[in-house]
Short mmCIF file of C-alpha atoms and ligand atoms in Angstrom, two decimals:
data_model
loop_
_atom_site.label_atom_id
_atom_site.label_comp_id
_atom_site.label_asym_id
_atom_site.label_seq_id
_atom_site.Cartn_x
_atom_site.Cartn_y
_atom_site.Cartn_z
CA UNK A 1 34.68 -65.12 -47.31
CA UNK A 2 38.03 -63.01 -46.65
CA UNK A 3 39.00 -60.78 -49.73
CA UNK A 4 42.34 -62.99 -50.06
CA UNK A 5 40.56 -65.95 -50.33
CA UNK A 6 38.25 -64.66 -52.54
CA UNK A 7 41.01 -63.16 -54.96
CA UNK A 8 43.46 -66.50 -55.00
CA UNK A 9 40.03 -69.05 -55.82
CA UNK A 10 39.21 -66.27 -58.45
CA UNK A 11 42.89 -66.82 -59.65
CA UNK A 12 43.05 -70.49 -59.33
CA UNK A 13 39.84 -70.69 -61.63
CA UNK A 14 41.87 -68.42 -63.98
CA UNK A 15 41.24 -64.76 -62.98
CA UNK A 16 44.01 -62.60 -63.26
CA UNK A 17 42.59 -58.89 -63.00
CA UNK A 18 39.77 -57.42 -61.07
CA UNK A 19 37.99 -54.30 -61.50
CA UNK A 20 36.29 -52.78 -58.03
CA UNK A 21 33.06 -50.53 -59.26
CA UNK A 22 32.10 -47.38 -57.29
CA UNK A 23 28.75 -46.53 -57.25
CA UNK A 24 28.18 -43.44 -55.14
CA UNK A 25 30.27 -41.12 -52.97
CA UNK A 26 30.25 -43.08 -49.85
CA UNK A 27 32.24 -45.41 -51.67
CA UNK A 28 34.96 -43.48 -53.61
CA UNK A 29 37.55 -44.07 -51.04
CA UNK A 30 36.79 -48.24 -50.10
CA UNK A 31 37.51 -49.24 -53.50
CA UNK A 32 40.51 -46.86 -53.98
CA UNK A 33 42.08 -48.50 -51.35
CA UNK A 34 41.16 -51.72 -52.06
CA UNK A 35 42.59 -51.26 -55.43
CA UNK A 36 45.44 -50.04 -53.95
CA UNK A 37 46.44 -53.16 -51.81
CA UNK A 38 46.46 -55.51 -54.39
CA UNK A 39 48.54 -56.10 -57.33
CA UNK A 40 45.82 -56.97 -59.54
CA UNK A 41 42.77 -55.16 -58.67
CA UNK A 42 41.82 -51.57 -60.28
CA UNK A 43 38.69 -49.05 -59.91
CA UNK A 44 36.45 -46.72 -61.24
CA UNK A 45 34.81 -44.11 -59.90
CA UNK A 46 31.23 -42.93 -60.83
CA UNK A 47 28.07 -42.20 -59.41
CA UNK A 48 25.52 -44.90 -59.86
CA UNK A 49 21.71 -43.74 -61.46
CA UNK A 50 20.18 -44.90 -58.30
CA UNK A 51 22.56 -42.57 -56.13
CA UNK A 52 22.28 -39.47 -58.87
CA UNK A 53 20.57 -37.09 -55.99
CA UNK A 54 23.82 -37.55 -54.01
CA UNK A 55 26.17 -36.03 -56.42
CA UNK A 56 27.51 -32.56 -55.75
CA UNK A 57 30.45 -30.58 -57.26
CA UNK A 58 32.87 -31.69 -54.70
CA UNK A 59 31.71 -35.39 -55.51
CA UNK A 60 32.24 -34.76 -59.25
CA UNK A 61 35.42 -32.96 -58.61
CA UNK A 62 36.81 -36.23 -56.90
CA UNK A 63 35.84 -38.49 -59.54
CA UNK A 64 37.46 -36.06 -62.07
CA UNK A 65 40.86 -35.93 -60.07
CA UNK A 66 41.52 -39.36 -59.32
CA UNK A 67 41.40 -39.74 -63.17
CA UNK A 68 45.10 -38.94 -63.29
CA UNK A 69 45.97 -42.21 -61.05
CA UNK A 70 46.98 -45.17 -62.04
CA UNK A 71 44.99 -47.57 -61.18
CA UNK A 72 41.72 -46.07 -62.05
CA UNK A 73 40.66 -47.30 -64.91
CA UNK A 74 37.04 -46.27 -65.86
CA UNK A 75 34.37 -43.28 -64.89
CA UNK A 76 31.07 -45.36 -63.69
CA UNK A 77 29.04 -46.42 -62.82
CA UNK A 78 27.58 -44.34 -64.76
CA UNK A 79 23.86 -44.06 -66.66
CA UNK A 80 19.93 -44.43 -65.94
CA UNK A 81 17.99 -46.81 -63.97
CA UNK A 82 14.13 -46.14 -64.65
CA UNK A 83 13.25 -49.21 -63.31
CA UNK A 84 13.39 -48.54 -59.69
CA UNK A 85 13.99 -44.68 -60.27
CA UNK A 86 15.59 -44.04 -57.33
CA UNK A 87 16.58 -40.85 -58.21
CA UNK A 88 14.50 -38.64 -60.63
CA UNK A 89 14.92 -38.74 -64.14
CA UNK A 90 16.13 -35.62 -64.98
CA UNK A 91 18.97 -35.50 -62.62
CA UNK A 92 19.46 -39.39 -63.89
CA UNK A 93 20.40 -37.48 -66.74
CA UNK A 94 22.04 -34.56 -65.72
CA UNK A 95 24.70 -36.29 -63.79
CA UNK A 96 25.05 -38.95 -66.58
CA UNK A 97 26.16 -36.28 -68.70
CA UNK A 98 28.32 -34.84 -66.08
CA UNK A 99 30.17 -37.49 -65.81
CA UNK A 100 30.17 -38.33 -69.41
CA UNK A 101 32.12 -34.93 -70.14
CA UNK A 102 34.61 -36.06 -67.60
CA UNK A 103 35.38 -39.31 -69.34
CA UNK A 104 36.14 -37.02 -72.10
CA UNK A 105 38.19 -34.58 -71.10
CA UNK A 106 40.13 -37.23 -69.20
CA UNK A 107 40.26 -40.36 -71.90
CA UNK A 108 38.66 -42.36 -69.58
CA UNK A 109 36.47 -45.12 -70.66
CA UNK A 110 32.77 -45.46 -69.16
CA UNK A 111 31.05 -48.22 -67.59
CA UNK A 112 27.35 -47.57 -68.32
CA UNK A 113 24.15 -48.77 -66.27
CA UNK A 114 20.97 -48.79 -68.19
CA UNK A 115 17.88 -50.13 -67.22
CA UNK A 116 14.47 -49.56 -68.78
CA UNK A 117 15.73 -46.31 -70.12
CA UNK A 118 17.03 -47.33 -73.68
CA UNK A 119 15.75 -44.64 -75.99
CA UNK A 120 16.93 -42.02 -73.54
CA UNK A 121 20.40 -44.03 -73.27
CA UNK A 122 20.43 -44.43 -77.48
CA UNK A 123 19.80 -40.09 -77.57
CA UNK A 124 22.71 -39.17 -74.61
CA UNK A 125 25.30 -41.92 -76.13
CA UNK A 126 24.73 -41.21 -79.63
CA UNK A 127 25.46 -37.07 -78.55
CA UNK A 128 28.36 -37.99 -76.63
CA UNK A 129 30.09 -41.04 -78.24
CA UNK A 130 31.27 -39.24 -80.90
CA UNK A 131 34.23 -37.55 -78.26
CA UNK A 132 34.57 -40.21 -75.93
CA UNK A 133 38.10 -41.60 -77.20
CA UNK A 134 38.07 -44.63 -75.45
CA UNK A 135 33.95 -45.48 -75.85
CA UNK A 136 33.29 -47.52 -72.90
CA UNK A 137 30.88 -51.05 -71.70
CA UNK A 138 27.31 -51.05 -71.16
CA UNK A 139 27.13 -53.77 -68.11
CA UNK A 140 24.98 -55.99 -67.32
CA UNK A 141 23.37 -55.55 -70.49
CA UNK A 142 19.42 -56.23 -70.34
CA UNK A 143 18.31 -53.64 -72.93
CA UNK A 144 16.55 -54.48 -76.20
CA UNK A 145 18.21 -55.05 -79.48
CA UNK A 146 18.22 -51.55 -80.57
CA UNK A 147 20.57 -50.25 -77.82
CA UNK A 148 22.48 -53.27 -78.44
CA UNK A 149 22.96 -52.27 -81.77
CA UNK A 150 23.20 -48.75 -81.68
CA UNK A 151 25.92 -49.48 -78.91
CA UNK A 152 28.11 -51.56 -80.96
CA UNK A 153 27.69 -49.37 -84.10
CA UNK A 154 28.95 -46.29 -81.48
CA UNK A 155 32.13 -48.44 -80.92
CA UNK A 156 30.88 -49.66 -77.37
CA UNK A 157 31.41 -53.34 -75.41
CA UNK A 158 28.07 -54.79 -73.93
CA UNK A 159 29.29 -56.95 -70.88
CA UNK A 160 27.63 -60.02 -69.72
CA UNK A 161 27.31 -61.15 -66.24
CA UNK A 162 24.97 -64.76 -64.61
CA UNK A 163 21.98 -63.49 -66.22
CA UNK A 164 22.94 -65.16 -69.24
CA UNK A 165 22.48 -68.55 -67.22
CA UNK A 166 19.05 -67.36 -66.27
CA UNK A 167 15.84 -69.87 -67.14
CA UNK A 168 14.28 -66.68 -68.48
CA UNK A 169 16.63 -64.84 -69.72
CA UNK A 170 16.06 -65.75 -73.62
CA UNK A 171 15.71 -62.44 -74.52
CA UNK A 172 19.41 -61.42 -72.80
CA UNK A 173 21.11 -64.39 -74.51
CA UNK A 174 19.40 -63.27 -77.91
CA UNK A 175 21.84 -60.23 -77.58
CA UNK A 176 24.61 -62.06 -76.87
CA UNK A 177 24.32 -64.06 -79.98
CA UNK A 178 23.91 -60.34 -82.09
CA UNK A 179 27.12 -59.32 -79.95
CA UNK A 180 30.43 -59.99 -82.15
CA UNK A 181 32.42 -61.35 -79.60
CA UNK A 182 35.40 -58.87 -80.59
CA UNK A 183 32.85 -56.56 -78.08
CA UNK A 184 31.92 -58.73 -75.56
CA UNK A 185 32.66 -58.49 -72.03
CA UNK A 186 32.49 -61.30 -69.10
CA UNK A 187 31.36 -59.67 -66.19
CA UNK A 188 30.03 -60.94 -62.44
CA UNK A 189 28.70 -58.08 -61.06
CA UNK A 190 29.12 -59.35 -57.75
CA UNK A 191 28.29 -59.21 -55.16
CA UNK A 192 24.81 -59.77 -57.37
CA UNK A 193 23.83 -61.90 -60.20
CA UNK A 194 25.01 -65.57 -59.18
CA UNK A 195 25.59 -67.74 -62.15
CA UNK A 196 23.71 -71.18 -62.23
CA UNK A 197 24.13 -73.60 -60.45
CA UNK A 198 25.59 -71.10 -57.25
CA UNK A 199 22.46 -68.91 -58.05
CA UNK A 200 21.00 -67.57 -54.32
CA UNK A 201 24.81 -67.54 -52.63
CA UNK A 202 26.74 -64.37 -52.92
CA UNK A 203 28.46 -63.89 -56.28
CA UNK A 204 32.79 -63.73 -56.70
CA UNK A 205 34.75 -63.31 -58.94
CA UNK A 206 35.64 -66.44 -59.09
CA UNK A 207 32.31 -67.68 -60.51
CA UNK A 208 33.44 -66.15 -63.89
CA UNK A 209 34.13 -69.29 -65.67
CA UNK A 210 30.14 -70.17 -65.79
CA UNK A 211 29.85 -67.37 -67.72
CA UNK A 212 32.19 -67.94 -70.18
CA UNK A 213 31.03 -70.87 -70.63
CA UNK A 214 27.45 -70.15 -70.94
CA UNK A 215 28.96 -67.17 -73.61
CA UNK A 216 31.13 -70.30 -75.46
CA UNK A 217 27.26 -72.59 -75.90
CA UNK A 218 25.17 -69.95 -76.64
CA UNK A 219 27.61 -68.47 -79.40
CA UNK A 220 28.36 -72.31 -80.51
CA UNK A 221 32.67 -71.41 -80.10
CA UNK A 222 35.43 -72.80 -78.46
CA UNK A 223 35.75 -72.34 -75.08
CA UNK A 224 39.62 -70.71 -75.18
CA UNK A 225 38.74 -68.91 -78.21
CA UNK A 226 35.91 -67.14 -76.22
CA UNK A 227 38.39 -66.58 -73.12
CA UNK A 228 40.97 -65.30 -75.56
CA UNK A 229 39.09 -62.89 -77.28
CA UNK A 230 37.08 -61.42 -73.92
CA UNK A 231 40.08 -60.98 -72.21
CA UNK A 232 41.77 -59.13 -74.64
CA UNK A 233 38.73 -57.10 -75.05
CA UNK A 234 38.94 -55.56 -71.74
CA UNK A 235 43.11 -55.32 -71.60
CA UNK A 236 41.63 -52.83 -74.59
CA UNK A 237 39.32 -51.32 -73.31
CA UNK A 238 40.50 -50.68 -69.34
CA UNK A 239 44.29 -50.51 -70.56
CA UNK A 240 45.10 -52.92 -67.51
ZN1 ZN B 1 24.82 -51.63 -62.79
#
């Protein structure tokens, strides 16, 4: 589906703002621009876990530069992936932590991707929280309860995306019930993660709605109160 088409059905279901992730080098530039041709779309810029072997000073240097536009509004993805561990661990963590001191010296915000690597997540975010002003999101949150908690107690967000809607996902929607929903973020994650009943077509932001409304049941609230709330939560966070 064209871009344009995409972004108006996103706003007829009641999308107004758009955040395009980067997730390695190669892609710095396509969602600067892309940011940059729509009203309502914004960026970040970060070097994925999976893509932590491609980083390199100059790579770094870019991410830490285009801090000072406007429309970028978050360092990340950022974080550790030792489920498929494409990268090695310790430069998992190495660049994490790079890029974690930029979002520092630059009050930027971080958008965080952990998977399978909690207690090493809970040890780098509890060193570094402490001077990130603006604290950050972990997406696409599938971690146990303790990083959930730990998280939240830092002053994080944990953001949601069609996993929630999952037929096995009891153990995500448990954390979504522990979330307050003053810290709760509706996410899509697409082109991935298609919510129920679209799951196995290619996800848009326009699918959004099923997961706030999978966030409203499983936290037993009003629909608009939950749209109210999330929404504000990432005007707060993202400073859109
Ligand atoms: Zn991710």
């Amino acid at each position: 589906m064209p871009l344009e088409e995409i972004i108006q059905q996103a706003t007829d279901n009641g999308v107004e703002k758009f955040i395009t992730i980067a997730v390695e080098p190669d892609n710095f530039d396509r969602v600067k621009e892309l940011a940059e041709a729509h009203k309502n779309v914004f960026y970040s810029q970060g070097i994925h876990p999976h893509d932590a072997k491609l980083s390199s000073p100059e790579a770094l240097a870019i991410i830490r530069k285009r801090t000072s536009e406007k429309k970028m509004v978050a360092v990340g993805e950022i974080g550790l992936d030792y489920h498929y561990d494409n990268s090695p661990r310790d430069k998992q963590r190495e660049v994490f932590k790079e890029q974690l001191e930029i979002a520092i010296d630059t009050n930027k915000p971080v958008i965080i991707h952990s998977r399978d690597a909690d207690d090493d997540t809970i040890e780098i975010l509890t060193q570094y929280a402490p001077k990130l002003s603006r604290k950050g999101v972990i997406h696409s949150f599938t971690s146990g309860p303790g990083l959930a908690k730990k998280a939240i107690e830092l002053g994080f967000y944990l953001g949601f995306n069609g996993i929630i809607t999952f037929k096995n996902a009891d153990a995500v929607r448990d954390i979504v019930k522990l979330c307050p929903i003053d810290r709760l973020l509706l996410e899509t994650d697409s082109p991935f993660l298609t919510p129920v009943p679209h799951r196995g077509k290619e996800n848009a932001p326009f699918h959004l709605p099923h997961i706030l409304e999978k966030v409203a049941e499983i936290k037993s609230l009003p629909t608009n109160e939950v749209e109210k709330t999330c929404y504000q939560n990432s005007m707060n966070l993202f400073n859109l």
